[in-house]
Every structure is written in structure tokens, then in C-alpha cells.
PDB file of C-alpha atoms and ligand atoms in Angstrom:
ATOM      1  CA  UNK A 935     -45.783 -81.066-103.637  1.00 32.00           C
ATOM      2  CA  UNK A 936     -48.354 -79.339-106.625  1.00 37.00           C
ATOM      3  CA  UNK A 937     -51.479 -77.971-105.263  1.00 37.00           C
ATOM      4  CA  UNK A 938     -53.772 -80.344-105.642  1.00 37.00           C
ATOM      5  CA  UNK A 939     -57.055 -79.348-106.438  1.00 37.00           C
ATOM      6  CA  UNK A 940     -58.286 -78.703-110.096  1.00 43.00           C
ATOM      7  CA  UNK A 941     -61.246 -77.660-110.649  1.00 43.00           C
ATOM      8  CA  UNK A 942     -64.483 -79.900-109.719  1.00 45.00           C
ATOM      9  CA  UNK A 943     -62.267 -83.040-110.166  1.00 46.00           C
ATOM     10  CA  UNK A 944     -59.303 -81.922-107.687  1.00 43.00           C
ATOM     11  CA  UNK A 945     -61.317 -82.809-104.373  1.00 39.00           C
ATOM     12  CA  UNK A 946     -59.285 -84.562-101.703  1.00 36.00           C
ATOM     13  CA  UNK A 947     -60.141 -88.153-103.340  1.00 38.00           C
ATOM     14  CA  UNK A 948     -59.118 -87.059-107.040  1.00 40.00           C
ATOM     15  CA  UNK A 949     -55.452 -85.928-105.374  1.00 39.00           C
ATOM     16  CA  UNK A 950     -55.544 -88.621-103.735  1.00 37.00           C
ATOM     17  CA  UNK A 951     -55.667 -90.987-107.000  1.00 39.00           C
ATOM     18  CA  UNK A 952     -53.353 -88.731-108.980  1.00 40.00           C
ATOM     19  CA  UNK A 953     -50.613 -88.983-106.558  1.00 37.00           C
ATOM     20  CA  UNK A 954     -49.931 -92.535-106.801  1.00 36.00           C
ATOM     21  CA  UNK A 955     -49.975 -92.738-110.522  1.00 36.00           C
ATOM     22  CA  UNK A 956     -47.790 -90.097-111.191  1.00 37.00           C
ATOM     23  CA  UNK A 957     -45.208 -91.512-109.106  1.00 36.00           C
ATOM     24  CA  UNK A 958     -45.463 -94.945-110.367  1.00 36.00           C
ATOM     25  CA  UNK A 959     -45.102 -94.128-113.872  1.00 38.00           C
ATOM     26  CA  UNK A 960     -41.710 -92.932-112.571  1.00 38.00           C
ATOM     27  CA  UNK A 961     -42.190 -90.060-115.962  1.00 37.00           C
ATOM     28  CA  UNK A 962     -43.619 -86.635-113.666  1.00 35.00           C
ATOM     29  CA  UNK A 963     -41.674 -83.992-114.708  1.00 32.00           C
ATOM     30  CA  UNK A 964     -41.998 -80.012-113.413  1.00 37.00           C
ATOM     31  CA  UNK A 965     -43.508 -78.661-114.398  1.00 40.00           C
ATOM     32  CA  UNK A 966     -45.285 -82.046-115.379  1.00 40.00           C
ATOM     33  CA  UNK A 967     -46.237 -82.269-119.374  1.00 44.00           C
ATOM     34  CA  UNK A 968     -49.059 -83.283-121.487  1.00 45.00           C
ATOM     35  CA  UNK A 969     -46.928 -87.108-122.062  1.00 45.00           C
ATOM     36  CA  UNK A 970     -47.786 -88.485-118.224  1.00 45.00           C
ATOM     37  CA  UNK A 971     -48.352 -92.141-119.776  1.00 48.00           C
ATOM     38  CA  UNK A 972     -49.420 -93.588-123.212  1.00 49.00           C
ATOM     39  CA  UNK A 973     -53.060 -91.956-122.683  1.00 51.00           C
ATOM     40  CA  UNK A 974     -51.176 -88.722-123.102  1.00 64.00           C
ATOM     41  CA  UNK A 975     -53.705 -85.379-124.388  1.00 75.00           C
ATOM     42  CA  UNK A 976     -52.610 -83.745-127.574  1.00 80.00           C
ATOM     43  CA  UNK A 977     -53.358 -79.860-126.629  1.00 83.00           C
ATOM     44  CA  UNK A 978     -55.122 -78.350-129.013  1.00 88.00           C
ATOM     45  CA  UNK A 979     -54.605 -74.770-129.891  1.00 91.00           C
ATOM     46  CA  UNK A 980     -56.792 -72.403-127.473  1.00 92.00           C
ATOM     47  CA  UNK A 981     -59.693 -71.519-128.817  1.00 96.00           C
ATOM     48  CA  UNK A 982     -59.409 -68.312-131.219  1.00 96.00           C
ATOM     49  CA  UNK A 983     -62.580 -65.520-130.633  1.00 97.00           C
ATOM     50  CA  UNK A 984     -65.017 -65.645-132.839  1.00 97.00           C
ATOM     51  CA  UNK A 985     -65.393 -61.690-134.938  1.00 97.00           C
ATOM     52  CA  UNK A 986     -68.707 -61.433-135.357  1.00 97.00           C
ATOM     53  CA  UNK A 987     -68.920 -63.504-132.048  1.00 97.00           C
ATOM     54  CA  UNK A 988     -71.699 -66.461-132.561  1.00 97.00           C
ATOM     55  CA  UNK A 989     -75.727 -66.288-131.658  1.00 97.00           C
ATOM     56  CA  UNK A 990     -76.911 -67.713-128.774  1.00 96.00           C
ATOM     57  CA  UNK A 991     -77.935 -70.327-130.378  1.00 97.00           C
ATOM     58  CA  UNK A 992     -74.402 -70.943-132.549  1.00 98.00           C
ATOM     59  CA  UNK A 993     -73.549 -70.674-128.891  1.00 98.00           C
ATOM     60  CA  UNK A 994     -75.620 -73.530-127.883  1.00 98.00           C
ATOM     61  CA  UNK A 995     -74.312 -75.547-130.584  1.00 98.00           C
ATOM     62  CA  UNK A 996     -70.594 -74.982-129.703  1.00 98.00           C
ATOM     63  CA  UNK A 997     -70.856 -75.911-125.824  1.00 98.00           C
ATOM     64  CA  UNK A 998     -72.719 -79.008-126.783  1.00 98.00           C
ATOM     65  CA  UNK A 999     -69.853 -80.482-128.812  1.00 98.00           C
ATOM     66  CA  UNK A1000     -67.730 -79.344-125.920  1.00 98.00           C
ATOM     67  CA  UNK A1001     -69.917 -81.015-123.279  1.00 98.00           C
ATOM     68  CA  UNK A1002     -70.352 -83.651-125.569  1.00 98.00           C
ATOM     69  CA  UNK A1003     -66.441 -84.329-125.970  1.00 97.00           C
ATOM     70  CA  UNK A1004     -65.982 -83.604-122.702  1.00 97.00           C
ATOM     71  CA  UNK A1005     -68.255 -85.582-120.560  1.00 97.00           C
ATOM     72  CA  UNK A1006     -69.339 -88.449-123.168  1.00 97.00           C
ATOM     73  CA  UNK A1007     -66.349 -89.018-125.641  1.00 96.00           C
ATOM     74  CA  UNK A1008     -64.165 -87.565-123.328  1.00 94.00           C
ATOM     75  CA  UNK A1009     -61.976 -86.059-126.015  1.00 94.00           C
ATOM     76  CA  UNK A1010     -60.003 -84.014-123.856  1.00 94.00           C
ATOM     77  CA  UNK A1011     -57.976 -82.428-127.568  1.00 93.00           C
ATOM     78  CA  UNK A1012     -61.563 -81.455-128.408  1.00 95.00           C
ATOM     79  CA  UNK A1013     -62.949 -80.245-125.560  1.00 97.00           C
ATOM     80  CA  UNK A1014     -60.098 -77.836-124.921  1.00 95.00           C
ATOM     81  CA  UNK A1015     -60.480 -76.268-128.686  1.00 96.00           C
ATOM     82  CA  UNK A1016     -62.914 -74.782-127.020  1.00 98.00           C
ATOM     83  CA  UNK A1017     -60.982 -73.314-123.454  1.00 97.00           C
ATOM     84  CA  UNK A1018     -59.565 -70.007-124.152  1.00 96.00           C
ATOM     85  CA  UNK A1019     -55.728 -69.264-123.898  1.00 94.00           C
ATOM     86  CA  UNK A1020     -56.466 -66.673-120.657  1.00 94.00           C
ATOM     87  CA  UNK A1021     -58.617 -69.556-119.425  1.00 96.00           C
ATOM     88  CA  UNK A1022     -59.592 -68.401-115.697  1.00 97.00           C
ATOM     89  CA  UNK A1023     -60.060 -70.389-113.095  1.00 96.00           C
ATOM     90  CA  UNK A1024     -61.989 -69.068-109.831  1.00 97.00           C
ATOM     91  CA  UNK A1025     -60.638 -71.051-106.874  1.00 90.00           C
ATOM     92  CA  UNK A1026     -58.255 -70.517-104.349  1.00 86.00           C
ATOM     93  CA  UNK A1027     -54.662 -71.962-105.350  1.00 86.00           C
ATOM     94  CA  UNK A1028     -55.655 -73.218-109.412  1.00 89.00           C
ATOM     95  CA  UNK A1029     -53.856 -71.840-111.555  1.00 93.00           C
ATOM     96  CA  UNK A1030     -55.132 -69.736-114.956  1.00 95.00           C
ATOM     97  CA  UNK A1031     -55.131 -71.285-118.167  1.00 92.00           C
ATOM     98  CA  UNK A1032     -55.789 -75.049-119.756  1.00 91.00           C
ATOM     99  CA  UNK A1033     -52.368 -76.399-119.214  1.00 89.00           C
ATOM    100  CA  UNK A1034     -53.045 -77.483-115.588  1.00 88.00           C
ATOM    101  CA  UNK A1035     -56.065 -78.503-116.378  1.00 88.00           C
ATOM    102  CA  UNK A1036     -55.042 -81.052-119.224  1.00 87.00           C
ATOM    103  CA  UNK A1037     -51.615 -81.933-117.227  1.00 85.00           C
ATOM    104  CA  UNK A1038     -53.986 -83.602-114.106  1.00 86.00           C
ATOM    105  CA  UNK A1039     -56.697 -84.980-116.239  1.00 89.00           C
ATOM    106  CA  UNK A1040     -55.142 -86.047-119.310  1.00 87.00           C
ATOM    107  CA  UNK A1041     -53.814 -89.738-117.137  1.00 85.00           C
ATOM    108  CA  UNK A1042     -56.567 -90.345-114.837  1.00 87.00           C
ATOM    109  CA  UNK A1043     -59.796 -88.837-117.016  1.00 91.00           C
ATOM    110  CA  UNK A1044     -60.182 -92.165-119.438  1.00 89.00           C
ATOM    111  CA  UNK A1045     -60.215 -93.856-115.903  1.00 90.00           C
ATOM    112  CA  UNK A1046     -63.654 -91.690-114.642  1.00 93.00           C
ATOM    113  CA  UNK A1047     -66.908 -92.906-114.832  1.00 95.00           C
ATOM    114  CA  UNK A1048     -69.908 -90.391-115.942  1.00 96.00           C
ATOM    115  CA  UNK A1049     -73.108 -90.454-115.557  1.00 97.00           C
ATOM    116  CA  UNK A1050     -76.262 -88.398-115.879  1.00 97.00           C
ATOM    117  CA  UNK A1051     -74.356 -85.993-117.808  1.00 98.00           C
ATOM    118  CA  UNK A1052     -76.991 -82.965-118.727  1.00 98.00           C
ATOM    119  CA  UNK A1053     -75.966 -79.266-120.158  1.00 98.00           C
ATOM    120  CA  UNK A1054     -77.651 -76.074-120.718  1.00 98.00           C
ATOM    121  CA  UNK A1055     -76.384 -72.540-121.526  1.00 97.00           C
ATOM    122  CA  UNK A1056     -77.585 -69.151-122.245  1.00 96.00           C
ATOM    123  CA  UNK A1057     -75.724 -66.258-124.463  1.00 95.00           C
ATOM    124  CA  UNK A1058     -72.801 -66.152-121.852  1.00 97.00           C
ATOM    125  CA  UNK A1059     -72.418 -68.642-119.211  1.00 98.00           C
ATOM    126  CA  UNK A1060     -72.917 -72.971-119.489  1.00 98.00           C
ATOM    127  CA  UNK A1061     -73.429 -75.294-116.799  1.00 98.00           C
ATOM    128  CA  UNK A1062     -72.252 -79.032-116.704  1.00 98.00           C
ATOM    129  CA  UNK A1063     -74.090 -81.213-114.068  1.00 98.00           C
ATOM    130  CA  UNK A1064     -72.476 -85.134-113.916  1.00 97.00           C
ATOM    131  CA  UNK A1065     -72.121 -87.905-111.647  1.00 97.00           C
ATOM    132  CA  UNK A1066     -68.567 -88.854-111.525  1.00 94.00           C
ATOM    133  CA  UNK A1067     -67.402 -92.783-109.991  1.00 87.00           C
ATOM    134  CA  UNK A1068     -64.507 -90.788-107.472  1.00 80.00           C
ATOM    135  CA  UNK A1069     -65.653 -87.705-106.706  1.00 85.00           C
ATOM    136  CA  UNK A1070     -69.412 -87.359-106.422  1.00 92.00           C
ATOM    137  CA  UNK A1071     -71.998 -84.971-108.448  1.00 96.00           C
ATOM    138  CA  UNK A1072     -69.941 -81.504-109.840  1.00 96.00           C
ATOM    139  CA  UNK A1073     -71.927 -78.635-111.584  1.00 97.00           C
ATOM    140  CA  UNK A1074     -69.504 -76.826-113.775  1.00 97.00           C
ATOM    141  CA  UNK A1075     -70.267 -73.101-114.560  1.00 98.00           C
ATOM    142  CA  UNK A1076     -68.567 -71.209-117.524  1.00 98.00           C
ATOM    143  CA  UNK A1077     -68.648 -67.620-119.111  1.00 98.00           C
ATOM    144  CA  UNK A1078     -68.393 -67.342-122.404  1.00 98.00           C
ATOM    145  CA  UNK A1079     -67.117 -64.559-125.265  1.00 98.00           C
ATOM    146  CA  UNK A1080     -66.769 -64.965-128.096  1.00 98.00           C
ATOM    147  CA  UNK A1081     -67.569 -68.104-128.816  1.00 98.00           C
ATOM    148  CA  UNK A1082     -64.243 -69.464-125.951  1.00 98.00           C
ATOM    149  CA  UNK A1083     -64.868 -70.522-122.871  1.00 98.00           C
ATOM    150  CA  UNK A1084     -62.731 -67.476-120.595  1.00 98.00           C
ATOM    151  CA  UNK A1085     -64.102 -68.237-117.038  1.00 98.00           C
ATOM    152  CA  UNK A1086     -64.917 -71.047-114.970  1.00 98.00           C
ATOM    153  CA  UNK A1087     -66.279 -71.381-111.257  1.00 97.00           C
ATOM    154  CA  UNK A1088     -66.924 -75.016-109.334  1.00 94.00           C
ATOM    155  CA  UNK A1089     -67.609 -74.632-105.836  1.00 92.00           C
ATOM    156  CA  UNK A1090     -71.067 -74.626-104.511  1.00 91.00           C
ATOM    157  CA  UNK A1091     -72.485 -73.501-108.248  1.00 96.00           C
ATOM    158  CA  UNK A1092     -76.843 -74.902-108.669  1.00 96.00           C
ATOM    159  CA  UNK A1093     -77.250 -75.962-111.520  1.00 98.00           C
ATOM    160  CA  UNK A1094     -79.885 -73.899-113.065  1.00 96.00           C
ATOM    161  CA  UNK A1095     -83.554 -75.193-113.099  1.00 90.00           C
ATOM    162  CA  UNK A1096     -85.324 -72.691-115.570  1.00 79.00           C
TER     163      UNK A1096
HETATM  164  C1  LIG B 670     -60.326 -86.608-130.305  1.00 85.84           C
HETATM  165  O1  LIG B 670     -60.398 -85.101-131.117  1.00 85.84           O
HETATM  166  C2  LIG B 670     -59.173 -84.501-131.693  1.00 85.84           C
HETATM  167  C3  LIG B 670     -59.356 -82.823-132.385  1.00 85.84           C
HETATM  168  O2  LIG B 670     -60.982 -83.152-132.388  1.00 85.84           O
HETATM  169  C4  LIG B 670     -59.258 -85.218-132.859  1.00 85.84           C
HETATM  170  O3  LIG B 670     -57.614 -84.856-133.939  1.00 85.84           O
HETATM  171  C5  LIG B 670     -59.116 -86.807-132.255  1.00 85.84           C
HETATM  172  O4  LIG B 670     -59.336 -88.130-133.650  1.00 85.84           O
HETATM  173  C6  LIG B 670     -59.664 -87.021-131.250  1.00 85.84           C
HETATM  174  N1  LIG B 670     -59.196 -88.559-130.605  1.00 85.84           N
HETATM  175  C7  LIG B 670     -59.928 -89.524-130.708  1.00 85.84           C
HETATM  176  C8  LIG B 670     -59.511 -90.723-130.393  1.00 85.84           C
HETATM  177  O5  LIG B 670     -61.285 -89.713-131.755  1.00 85.84           O
HETATM  178  C1  LIG B 671     -56.732 -95.849-115.281  1.00 85.84           C
HETATM  179  O1  LIG B 671     -56.806 -97.489-115.309  1.00 85.84           O
HETATM  180  C2  LIG B 671     -55.775 -97.841-116.584  1.00 85.84           C
HETATM  181  C3  LIG B 671     -56.369 -99.293-116.697  1.00 85.84           C
HETATM  182  O2  LIG B 671     -57.179-100.227-115.766  1.00 85.84           O
HETATM  183  C4  LIG B 671     -54.279 -98.247-115.249  1.00 85.84           C
HETATM  184  O3  LIG B 671     -53.299 -99.711-115.842  1.00 85.84           O
HETATM  185  C5  LIG B 671     -54.489 -97.003-114.451  1.00 85.84           C
HETATM  186  O4  LIG B 671     -52.811 -96.987-113.511  1.00 85.84           O
HETATM  187  C6  LIG B 671     -55.203 -96.189-114.069  1.00 85.84           C
HETATM  188  N1  LIG B 671     -54.869 -94.391-113.177  1.00 85.84           N
HETATM  189  C7  LIG B 671     -55.485 -94.403-112.129  1.00 85.84           C
HETATM  190  C8  LIG B 671     -54.922 -92.924-112.158  1.00 85.84           C
HETATM  191  O5  LIG B 671     -56.111 -94.796-111.411  1.00 85.84           O
END
């Protein structure tokens, strides 16, 4: 069986939610594709590094777009256009790269209710904080490089207060 964790969403309750849906669909392949069900996610081209790199203000605007697509409009295709092909996951057992995340989130993201989303960033890092219907409160931390999101942490992250 596949590793049943991903970022902050793939906590145990989510894995429990995901497995029956995949079995029920009867279309799960190994490795899974973005066509797990009718709500498949179109995989965007990976984020291309910007040269020259964005200023802090420009990066803030890009992170606003990422966060809005991810948490508010829930358009994973748009959100993942800001994710680098070399996306590094700082959680044991979670593969690097955007594909794993898209495969897991695609079928279930429309069903996850997100409340109280907020986000902030500086030149180098961005943070998301939100509450989910099934998985509780989540804080994600991301690293930026040349306008793209290149790394992700979600274990014990603290939303900045300053
Ligand atoms: C999601 O974002 C993509 C890329 O920006 C866009 O082409 C697509 O129309 C959007 N989907 C919806 C439902 O808005
Ligand atoms: C998500 O919601 C849809 C529509 O209500 C339902 O058909 C589907 O089974 C749900 N999927 C999961 C993974 O809960």
C-alpha cells in the first residue's frame, strides 16, 4: 500500500478517507494518475524560476495567488503552477516532487471544507494557516527560490506572529 501520509493533510484520518474512495472508484493504478475520478486535476507545468528573481513584494503577490488558489478557490492546477519540479518535502516517507501531492489531493480536495484561511510571507518563506473539516488546524511553511515554491514543512510549524 502506498504511503498514507502527505504534508499536513495526510494525517491518519485523511488516509482513512482516501483509501475507500480509491478502492470504490476501481480506477486506481500504480502509480496513480491525475484521473482517479471525474474531478481529476490537470497537472500544470512546473514553476519556472524567474530571472531576475522577484522582489519581496512581488513574491508576496505570487504567494497570495498560490494561497488563494489552494485554500479559497481550491484550484489545485493554479496553485501548483507555483510549485517547483524539485519540490522537497520535509516529512519522513513523503516523496519529493508535486505529483504525489496532486494525486492524493485531487480526488478529495473538493470535499475538504477549509475555514479561517490566512497566510503571510517574507522574501524567503511563506506560511499558511487554516482549519479543515476533517484534519483540524494546519500550518504549512514553504521556501521560495526565484519565485517558485521549492520546499515544504508541516510538522510542528508555528504561524509567525510578527
Ligand atoms: C484553474 O486554474 C487553471 C490555471 O490557472 C485554469 O486554466 C482553470 O480554468 C481554473 N479552473 C477553474 C475551475 O477555475
Ligand atoms: C466527495 O463528495 C462527493 C460528492 O458529495 C462524493 O461523491 C465523494 O464520494 C466524496 N469523496 C470522498 C473522498 O469523500
